[in-house]
Amino acid sequence: MRKAPTAYEQRLWSWLRDRRFGECKFRRQHPLGPYILDFYCVELKLAIEVDGKQHDGVWTIDYEDVRTKYLSRRGIDMLRIPNELLTADAPMVAEQIRYAIATALTRPSATLSRSAGEGR
């Protein structure tokens, strides 16, 4: 998946990589339990998923519900971004990400640090 990201994932990664968005360290294609998250910030416990047409299927709705509940039980917030929105209204997507980060920062366990081994 890392070697062949979608154009939408590439676009979002160009925003999130290297702490370019709100000084948050995001990881791409981060494994967590039985799942792989498109983008994940460990410090904020915030996952960002880019959803294409494949997420519209009946079986996918049930799968995503189970997945979201699994992550929620671990204190992880999920922001889902439809491909179409990323194309049609990129400023809105940026605002949604800013809001998700700000909300996550209000949690007592959230910390943004630049400790050794964090890529800088």
PDB file of C-alpha atoms in Angstrom:
ATOM      1  CA  MET A   1       0.000   0.000   0.000  1.00  0.00           C
ATOM      2  CA  ARG A   2       2.832   2.414   0.788  1.00  0.00           C
ATOM      3  CA  LYS A   3       4.413   1.757  -2.567  1.00  0.00           C
ATOM      4  CA  ALA A   4       1.188   2.365  -4.485  1.00  0.00           C
ATOM      5  CA  PRO A   5      -0.874   4.988  -2.645  1.00  0.00           C
ATOM      6  CA  THR A   6      -3.884   6.495  -4.359  1.00  0.00           C
ATOM      7  CA  ALA A   7      -3.634  10.034  -5.707  1.00  0.00           C
ATOM      8  CA  TYR A   8      -5.867  11.138  -2.831  1.00  0.00           C
ATOM      9  CA  GLU A   9      -3.579   9.538  -0.239  1.00  0.00           C
ATOM     10  CA  GLN A  10      -0.544  11.110  -1.910  1.00  0.00           C
ATOM     11  CA  ARG A  11      -2.167  14.525  -1.778  1.00  0.00           C
ATOM     12  CA  LEU A  12      -3.078  14.215   1.880  1.00  0.00           C
ATOM     13  CA  TRP A  13       0.354  12.814   2.751  1.00  0.00           C
ATOM     14  CA  SER A  14       1.973  15.873   1.157  1.00  0.00           C
ATOM     15  CA  TRP A  15       0.037  17.951   3.710  1.00  0.00           C
ATOM     16  CA  LEU A  16       0.700  15.750   6.751  1.00  0.00           C
ATOM     17  CA  ARG A  17       4.302  14.604   6.333  1.00  0.00           C
ATOM     18  CA  ASP A  18       7.245  16.146   8.156  1.00  0.00           C
ATOM     19  CA  ARG A  19       5.011  17.859  10.741  1.00  0.00           C
ATOM     20  CA  ARG A  20       3.671  20.209   8.075  1.00  0.00           C
ATOM     21  CA  PHE A  21       0.186  20.235   9.551  1.00  0.00           C
ATOM     22  CA  GLY A  22      -0.109  21.681  13.031  1.00  0.00           C
ATOM     23  CA  GLU A  23       3.319  20.346  14.046  1.00  0.00           C
ATOM     24  CA  CYS A  24       1.749  16.892  14.406  1.00  0.00           C
ATOM     25  CA  LYS A  25       3.783  13.802  13.576  1.00  0.00           C
ATOM     26  CA  PHE A  26       1.659  11.574  11.338  1.00  0.00           C
ATOM     27  CA  ARG A  27       2.611   8.110  10.194  1.00  0.00           C
ATOM     28  CA  ARG A  28       1.450   6.661   6.902  1.00  0.00           C
ATOM     29  CA  GLN A  29      -0.046   3.159   6.614  1.00  0.00           C
ATOM     30  CA  HIS A  30       0.313   2.566  10.350  1.00  0.00           C
ATOM     31  CA  PRO A  31      -0.567  -0.967  11.564  1.00  0.00           C
ATOM     32  CA  LEU A  32      -2.737  -1.117  14.667  1.00  0.00           C
ATOM     33  CA  GLY A  33      -4.020  -4.504  15.771  1.00  0.00           C
ATOM     34  CA  PRO A  34      -5.659  -6.199  12.796  1.00  0.00           C
ATOM     35  CA  TYR A  35      -6.011  -2.907  10.889  1.00  0.00           C
ATOM     36  CA  ILE A  36      -3.866  -0.520   8.871  1.00  0.00           C
ATOM     37  CA  LEU A  37      -4.622   3.168   9.292  1.00  0.00           C
ATOM     38  CA  ASP A  38      -4.042   5.488   6.324  1.00  0.00           C
ATOM     39  CA  PHE A  39      -2.566   8.199   8.577  1.00  0.00           C
ATOM     40  CA  TYR A  40      -2.049   8.143  12.331  1.00  0.00           C
ATOM     41  CA  CYS A  41      -0.729  10.574  14.939  1.00  0.00           C
ATOM     42  CA  VAL A  42       0.395   8.596  17.997  1.00  0.00           C
ATOM     43  CA  GLU A  43       0.588  11.607  20.330  1.00  0.00           C
ATOM     44  CA  LEU A  44      -2.975  12.664  19.577  1.00  0.00           C
ATOM     45  CA  LYS A  45      -4.421   9.195  19.034  1.00  0.00           C
ATOM     46  CA  LEU A  46      -5.927  10.542  15.812  1.00  0.00           C
ATOM     47  CA  ALA A  47      -6.436   8.478  12.674  1.00  0.00           C
ATOM     48  CA  ILE A  48      -7.282   9.976   9.291  1.00  0.00           C
ATOM     49  CA  GLU A  49      -8.789   7.737   6.641  1.00  0.00           C
ATOM     50  CA  VAL A  50      -9.260   8.593   2.970  1.00  0.00           C
ATOM     51  CA  ASP A  51     -12.403   6.880   1.699  1.00  0.00           C
ATOM     52  CA  GLY A  52     -13.019   5.998  -1.930  1.00  0.00           C
ATOM     53  CA  LYS A  53     -15.927   4.266  -3.656  1.00  0.00           C
ATOM     54  CA  GLN A  54     -14.839   0.903  -2.232  1.00  0.00           C
ATOM     55  CA  HIS A  55     -16.132   2.110   1.157  1.00  0.00           C
ATOM     56  CA  ASP A  56     -19.715   2.331  -0.147  1.00  0.00           C
ATOM     57  CA  GLY A  57     -20.412  -1.411  -0.270  1.00  0.00           C
ATOM     58  CA  VAL A  58     -22.813  -3.069   2.180  1.00  0.00           C
ATOM     59  CA  TRP A  59     -20.136  -5.387   3.619  1.00  0.00           C
ATOM     60  CA  THR A  60     -17.745  -2.443   3.938  1.00  0.00           C
ATOM     61  CA  ILE A  61     -20.185  -0.483   6.095  1.00  0.00           C
ATOM     62  CA  ASP A  62     -20.276  -3.318   8.637  1.00  0.00           C
ATOM     63  CA  TYR A  63     -16.487  -3.760   8.474  1.00  0.00           C
ATOM     64  CA  GLU A  64     -15.856  -0.044   9.003  1.00  0.00           C
ATOM     65  CA  ASP A  65     -18.315   0.029  11.911  1.00  0.00           C
ATOM     66  CA  VAL A  66     -16.457  -2.800  13.665  1.00  0.00           C
ATOM     67  CA  ARG A  67     -13.124  -1.154  12.895  1.00  0.00           C
ATOM     68  CA  THR A  68     -14.236   2.240  14.218  1.00  0.00           C
ATOM     69  CA  LYS A  69     -15.531   0.659  17.440  1.00  0.00           C
ATOM     70  CA  TYR A  70     -12.221  -1.211  17.865  1.00  0.00           C
ATOM     71  CA  LEU A  71     -10.268   2.040  17.545  1.00  0.00           C
ATOM     72  CA  SER A  72     -12.682   3.962  19.752  1.00  0.00           C
ATOM     73  CA  ARG A  73     -12.260   1.422  22.559  1.00  0.00           C
ATOM     74  CA  ARG A  74      -8.537   2.235  22.413  1.00  0.00           C
ATOM     75  CA  GLY A  75      -9.179   5.971  22.680  1.00  0.00           C
ATOM     76  CA  ILE A  76      -8.452   6.685  19.027  1.00  0.00           C
ATOM     77  CA  ASP A  77     -10.484   9.314  17.191  1.00  0.00           C
ATOM     78  CA  MET A  78     -11.180   8.755  13.504  1.00  0.00           C
ATOM     79  CA  LEU A  79     -11.573  11.403  10.814  1.00  0.00           C
ATOM     80  CA  ARG A  80     -12.950  10.026   7.556  1.00  0.00           C
ATOM     81  CA  ILE A  81     -12.388  12.064   4.402  1.00  0.00           C
ATOM     82  CA  PRO A  82     -14.213  11.118   1.199  1.00  0.00           C
ATOM     83  CA  ASN A  83     -12.071  11.279  -1.946  1.00  0.00           C
ATOM     84  CA  GLU A  84     -14.644  13.538  -3.578  1.00  0.00           C
ATOM     85  CA  LEU A  85     -14.395  16.132  -0.805  1.00  0.00           C
ATOM     86  CA  LEU A  86     -10.611  16.226  -1.042  1.00  0.00           C
ATOM     87  CA  THR A  87     -10.978  17.036  -4.740  1.00  0.00           C
ATOM     88  CA  ALA A  88     -13.986  19.354  -4.553  1.00  0.00           C
ATOM     89  CA  ASP A  89     -13.162  21.346  -1.420  1.00  0.00           C
ATOM     90  CA  ALA A  90      -9.587  20.964  -0.181  1.00  0.00           C
ATOM     91  CA  PRO A  91      -9.867  23.994   2.158  1.00  0.00           C
ATOM     92  CA  MET A  92     -12.820  22.290   3.886  1.00  0.00           C
ATOM     93  CA  VAL A  93     -10.746  19.137   4.371  1.00  0.00           C
ATOM     94  CA  ALA A  94      -7.912  21.207   5.834  1.00  0.00           C
ATOM     95  CA  GLU A  95     -10.384  22.821   8.231  1.00  0.00           C
ATOM     96  CA  GLN A  96     -11.738  19.406   9.269  1.00  0.00           C
ATOM     97  CA  ILE A  97      -8.194  18.225  10.014  1.00  0.00           C
ATOM     98  CA  ARG A  98      -7.432  21.379  12.020  1.00  0.00           C
ATOM     99  CA  TYR A  99     -10.632  20.856  14.020  1.00  0.00           C
ATOM    100  CA  ALA A 100      -9.834  17.168  14.660  1.00  0.00           C
ATOM    101  CA  ILE A 101      -6.333  18.118  15.852  1.00  0.00           C
ATOM    102  CA  ALA A 102      -7.652  20.902  18.096  1.00  0.00           C
ATOM    103  CA  THR A 103     -10.246  18.556  19.574  1.00  0.00           C
ATOM    104  CA  ALA A 104      -7.636  15.843  20.179  1.00  0.00           C
ATOM    105  CA  LEU A 105      -5.351  18.369  21.860  1.00  0.00           C
ATOM    106  CA  THR A 106      -8.005  19.058  24.497  1.00  0.00           C
ATOM    107  CA  ARG A 107      -7.652  15.510  25.815  1.00  0.00           C
ATOM    108  CA  PRO A 108      -5.430  15.265  28.915  1.00  0.00           C
ATOM    109  CA  SER A 109      -3.373  12.441  27.379  1.00  0.00           C
ATOM    110  CA  ALA A 110      -2.476  14.411  24.226  1.00  0.00           C
ATOM    111  CA  THR A 111       1.078  15.667  23.910  1.00  0.00           C
ATOM    112  CA  LEU A 112       3.020  17.001  20.972  1.00  0.00           C
ATOM    113  CA  SER A 113       6.707  16.470  21.519  1.00  0.00           C
ATOM    114  CA  ARG A 114       9.792  16.514  19.386  1.00  0.00           C
ATOM    115  CA  SER A 115      11.615  13.785  21.237  1.00  0.00           C
ATOM    116  CA  ALA A 116      14.530  11.851  19.798  1.00  0.00           C
ATOM    117  CA  GLY A 117      13.546   9.293  17.237  1.00  0.00           C
ATOM    118  CA  GLU A 118      10.609  11.306  15.998  1.00  0.00           C
ATOM    119  CA  GLY A 119      12.211  12.118  12.671  1.00  0.00           C
ATOM    120  CA  ARG A 120      13.922  15.382  13.582  1.00  0.00           C
TER     121      ARG A 120
END
